[in-house]
mmCIF file of C-alpha atoms in Angstrom:
data_model
loop_
_atom_site.group_PDB
_atom_site.id
_atom_site.type_symbol
_atom_site.label_atom_id
_atom_site.label_comp_id
_atom_site.label_asym_id
_atom_site.label_seq_id
_atom_site.Cartn_x
_atom_site.Cartn_y
_atom_site.Cartn_z
ATOM 1 C CA MET A 1 14.588 -45.440 -3.358
ATOM 2 C CA LEU A 2 15.021 -47.681 -0.351
ATOM 3 C CA ALA A 3 13.513 -51.118 -0.157
ATOM 4 C CA ARG A 4 11.185 -51.935 2.690
ATOM 5 C CA GLY A 5 12.915 -53.862 5.410
ATOM 6 C CA SER A 6 16.385 -52.684 4.404
ATOM 7 C CA PRO A 7 18.692 -51.550 7.232
ATOM 8 C CA ARG A 8 18.813 -47.989 5.848
ATOM 9 C CA PHE A 9 14.995 -47.765 5.647
ATOM 10 C CA ASN A 10 14.592 -49.095 9.210
ATOM 11 C CA MET A 11 17.158 -46.569 10.467
ATOM 12 C CA LEU A 12 15.297 -43.687 8.829
ATOM 13 C CA LEU A 13 12.015 -44.888 10.338
ATOM 14 C CA SER A 14 13.490 -45.101 13.820
ATOM 15 C CA LYS A 15 15.075 -41.630 13.515
ATOM 16 C CA GLY A 16 11.787 -40.195 12.294
ATOM 17 C CA ALA A 17 10.028 -41.605 15.334
ATOM 18 C CA GLN A 18 12.659 -40.077 17.606
ATOM 19 C CA LYS A 19 12.619 -36.653 16.042
ATOM 20 C CA LYS A 20 14.544 -34.068 18.020
ATOM 21 C CA LYS A 21 12.777 -30.857 18.841
ATOM 22 C CA SER A 22 14.291 -27.687 17.524
ATOM 23 C CA PRO A 23 15.703 -25.204 20.074
ATOM 24 C CA ILE A 24 12.904 -22.779 19.230
ATOM 25 C CA ALA A 25 10.243 -25.407 19.896
ATOM 26 C CA THR A 26 11.753 -26.376 23.244
ATOM 27 C CA ALA A 27 11.708 -22.822 24.593
ATOM 28 C CA SER A 28 9.005 -22.367 27.187
ATOM 29 C CA LYS A 29 5.986 -20.737 25.643
ATOM 30 C CA THR A 30 3.689 -18.540 27.638
ATOM 31 C CA HIS A 31 0.567 -18.377 25.532
ATOM 32 C CA GLY A 32 -2.361 -17.395 27.663
ATOM 33 C CA GLY A 33 -2.049 -16.722 31.351
ATOM 34 C CA SER A 34 0.788 -14.842 32.942
ATOM 35 C CA PRO A 35 4.410 -15.654 32.097
ATOM 36 C CA LYS A 36 6.433 -17.541 34.676
ATOM 37 C CA GLY A 37 8.398 -15.406 37.070
ATOM 38 C CA LYS A 38 6.383 -12.271 36.451
ATOM 39 C CA THR A 39 3.835 -11.075 38.911
ATOM 40 C CA ARG A 40 0.786 -9.062 38.132
ATOM 41 C CA ALA A 41 1.070 -5.352 38.902
ATOM 42 C CA ASN A 42 -0.778 -4.484 42.101
ATOM 43 C CA TRP A 43 -1.631 -0.807 42.047
ATOM 44 C CA ASN A 44 -3.048 1.151 44.960
ATOM 45 C CA SER A 45 -4.337 4.705 45.011
ATOM 46 C CA MET A 46 -1.031 6.197 46.177
ATOM 47 C CA LEU A 47 0.896 4.486 43.354
ATOM 48 C CA GLU A 48 -1.707 5.732 40.894
ATOM 49 C CA LYS A 49 -1.338 9.244 42.272
ATOM 50 C CA THR A 50 2.446 9.063 41.885
ATOM 51 C CA LEU A 51 2.028 7.977 38.270
ATOM 52 C CA VAL A 52 -0.493 10.745 37.548
ATOM 53 C CA ASP A 53 1.867 13.326 39.090
ATOM 54 C CA LEU A 54 4.722 12.090 36.905
ATOM 55 C CA LEU A 55 2.541 12.173 33.803
ATOM 56 C CA HIS A 56 1.558 15.768 34.607
ATOM 57 C CA GLU A 57 5.211 16.733 35.087
ATOM 58 C CA HIS A 58 6.130 15.228 31.711
ATOM 59 C CA ASN A 59 3.170 16.723 29.865
ATOM 60 C CA THR A 60 5.346 19.145 27.895
ATOM 61 C CA PRO A 61 6.116 19.399 24.161
ATOM 62 C CA GLU A 62 9.624 18.098 24.896
ATOM 63 C CA TYR A 63 8.251 14.701 25.992
ATOM 64 C CA LYS A 64 5.109 14.478 23.870
ATOM 65 C CA GLY A 65 4.904 13.235 20.304
ATOM 66 C CA ASN A 66 1.946 13.173 17.946
ATOM 67 C CA ASN A 67 0.475 10.071 19.559
ATOM 68 C CA GLY A 68 1.477 10.434 23.187
ATOM 69 C CA TRP A 69 4.717 10.308 25.104
ATOM 70 C CA THR A 70 7.992 9.631 23.321
ATOM 71 C CA PRO A 71 9.999 6.473 24.135
ATOM 72 C CA ASP A 72 12.564 8.611 25.967
ATOM 73 C CA ALA A 73 9.796 10.132 28.063
ATOM 74 C CA TRP A 74 8.464 6.672 28.956
ATOM 75 C CA ASN A 75 11.939 5.557 30.005
ATOM 76 C CA LYS A 76 12.329 8.655 32.164
ATOM 77 C CA ILE A 77 8.828 8.275 33.671
ATOM 78 C CA ALA A 78 9.526 4.617 34.510
ATOM 79 C CA LYS A 79 12.912 5.484 36.050
ATOM 80 C CA GLU A 80 11.500 8.330 38.156
ATOM 81 C CA PHE A 81 8.577 6.165 39.229
ATOM 82 C CA GLN A 82 11.019 3.530 40.495
ATOM 83 C CA GLU A 83 12.982 6.199 42.370
ATOM 84 C CA ARG A 84 9.857 7.593 44.064
ATOM 85 C CA GLU A 85 8.290 4.216 44.844
ATOM 86 C CA ARG A 86 11.241 1.995 45.723
ATOM 87 C CA TYR A 87 9.172 -0.888 47.122
ATOM 88 C CA ALA A 88 7.135 -1.204 43.913
ATOM 89 C CA SER A 89 8.942 -2.705 40.954
ATOM 90 C CA PHE A 90 6.857 -2.131 37.842
ATOM 91 C CA SER A 91 8.197 -2.431 34.326
ATOM 92 C CA LYS A 92 7.832 0.287 31.724
ATOM 93 C CA VAL A 93 5.162 -1.796 29.983
ATOM 94 C CA GLN A 94 3.159 -2.155 33.212
ATOM 95 C CA ILE A 95 3.328 1.605 33.743
ATOM 96 C CA GLN A 96 2.185 2.210 30.162
ATOM 97 C CA GLU A 97 -0.726 -0.192 30.614
ATOM 98 C CA LYS A 98 -1.769 1.573 33.817
ATOM 99 C CA GLU A 99 -1.694 4.921 32.002
ATOM 100 C CA LYS A 100 -4.031 3.483 29.342
ATOM 101 C CA GLU A 101 -6.349 2.154 32.040
ATOM 102 C CA LEU A 102 -6.439 5.520 33.829
ATOM 103 C CA LYS A 103 -7.201 7.308 30.555
ATOM 104 C CA ARG A 104 -10.044 4.898 29.829
ATOM 105 C CA ASP A 105 -11.509 5.355 33.319
ATOM 106 C CA TYR A 106 -11.205 9.136 33.065
ATOM 107 C CA ARG A 107 -13.038 9.193 29.730
ATOM 108 C CA MET A 108 -15.849 7.048 31.130
ATOM 109 C CA LEU A 109 -16.201 9.238 34.206
ATOM 110 C CA LYS A 110 -16.132 12.409 32.123
ATOM 111 C CA GLY A 111 -18.887 11.019 29.881
ATOM 112 C CA ALA A 112 -20.968 9.989 32.895
ATOM 113 C CA ARG A 113 -20.670 13.471 34.414
ATOM 114 C CA LYS A 114 -21.943 15.047 31.181
ATOM 115 C CA GLN A 115 -25.298 13.275 31.391
ATOM 116 C CA SER A 116 -28.244 15.369 32.507
ATOM 117 C CA GLY A 117 -29.445 14.729 36.049
ATOM 118 C CA VAL A 118 -25.948 13.935 37.303
ATOM 119 C CA SER A 119 -24.148 16.052 39.889
ATOM 120 C CA TRP A 120 -20.717 15.881 41.518
ATOM 121 C CA ASP A 121 -20.336 15.647 45.294
ATOM 122 C CA GLU A 122 -17.127 17.503 46.211
ATOM 123 C CA LYS A 123 -16.994 16.113 49.758
ATOM 124 C CA ARG A 124 -17.297 12.456 48.781
ATOM 125 C CA CYS A 125 -15.617 12.861 45.365
ATOM 126 C CA MET A 126 -18.286 10.932 43.543
ATOM 127 C CA ILE A 127 -21.175 11.219 41.141
ATOM 128 C CA GLN A 128 -24.675 11.583 42.536
ATOM 129 C CA ALA A 129 -27.667 10.486 40.499
ATOM 130 C CA ASP A 130 -31.045 8.811 40.840
ATOM 131 C CA PRO A 131 -31.208 5.022 40.291
ATOM 132 C CA PRO A 132 -32.687 5.246 36.754
ATOM 133 C CA ILE A 133 -29.854 7.567 35.721
ATOM 134 C CA TRP A 134 -27.293 5.194 37.266
ATOM 135 C CA ASP A 135 -28.778 2.348 35.232
ATOM 136 C CA ASN A 136 -28.398 4.470 32.107
ATOM 137 C CA ILE A 137 -24.788 5.398 32.975
ATOM 138 C CA ILE A 138 -23.877 1.747 33.488
ATOM 139 C CA LYS A 139 -25.566 0.649 30.246
ATOM 140 C CA VAL A 140 -24.101 3.450 28.138
ATOM 141 C CA SER A 141 -20.551 3.534 29.446
ATOM 142 C CA LEU A 142 -20.229 -0.078 30.595
ATOM 143 C CA LEU A 143 -18.450 1.243 33.643
ATOM 144 C CA PRO A 144 -17.009 -1.915 35.240
ATOM 145 C CA CYS A 145 -15.918 -0.744 38.656
ATOM 146 C CA PHE A 146 -17.146 2.711 39.550
ATOM 147 C CA CYS A 147 -16.217 2.413 43.238
ATOM 148 C CA LYS A 148 -12.503 1.970 42.483
ATOM 149 C CA LEU A 149 -12.547 5.047 40.249
ATOM 150 C CA GLU A 150 -14.326 7.128 42.897
ATOM 151 C CA ILE A 151 -11.719 6.210 45.525
ATOM 152 C CA PHE A 152 -8.907 7.107 43.124
ATOM 153 C CA LEU A 153 -10.448 10.475 42.352
ATOM 154 C CA CYS A 154 -10.728 11.287 46.052
ATOM 155 C CA VAL A 155 -7.002 10.662 46.506
ATOM 156 C CA VAL A 156 -5.993 12.623 43.401
ATOM 157 C CA SER A 157 -8.171 15.630 44.238
ATOM 158 C CA SER A 158 -6.856 15.932 47.806
#
């Protein structure tokens, strides 16, 4: 036990006040928001079409597992995507996230098309329905941005 006021006790107090941070604690943390140096993926309809084409090409038992594409397939899809779209530099994770988003949008559109009173306009590549049915579609499916999905479908179907 150290006596109060002793040189050893005062030294320990001063060192405790000047505690050094561990190397792990000093590393820059990126909780919330986007990490530094990384930009958000900006997708357009042509990039989406390229991704959908690649996913269709790799939709074989060789590349598919029980729960989706295998890691090797994802690596190959990401590599081929970079070769086809040289100006766009998306990571494998960004491509995987876009695939999830496209699947979600497809499921919502498919569910909306199944409702009675809804028809599909082939020329405009969009759903046609009366306003009360639209209100029901929006409430049921919580479709956030139907216009973006309609534009994408027009590009994919052409």
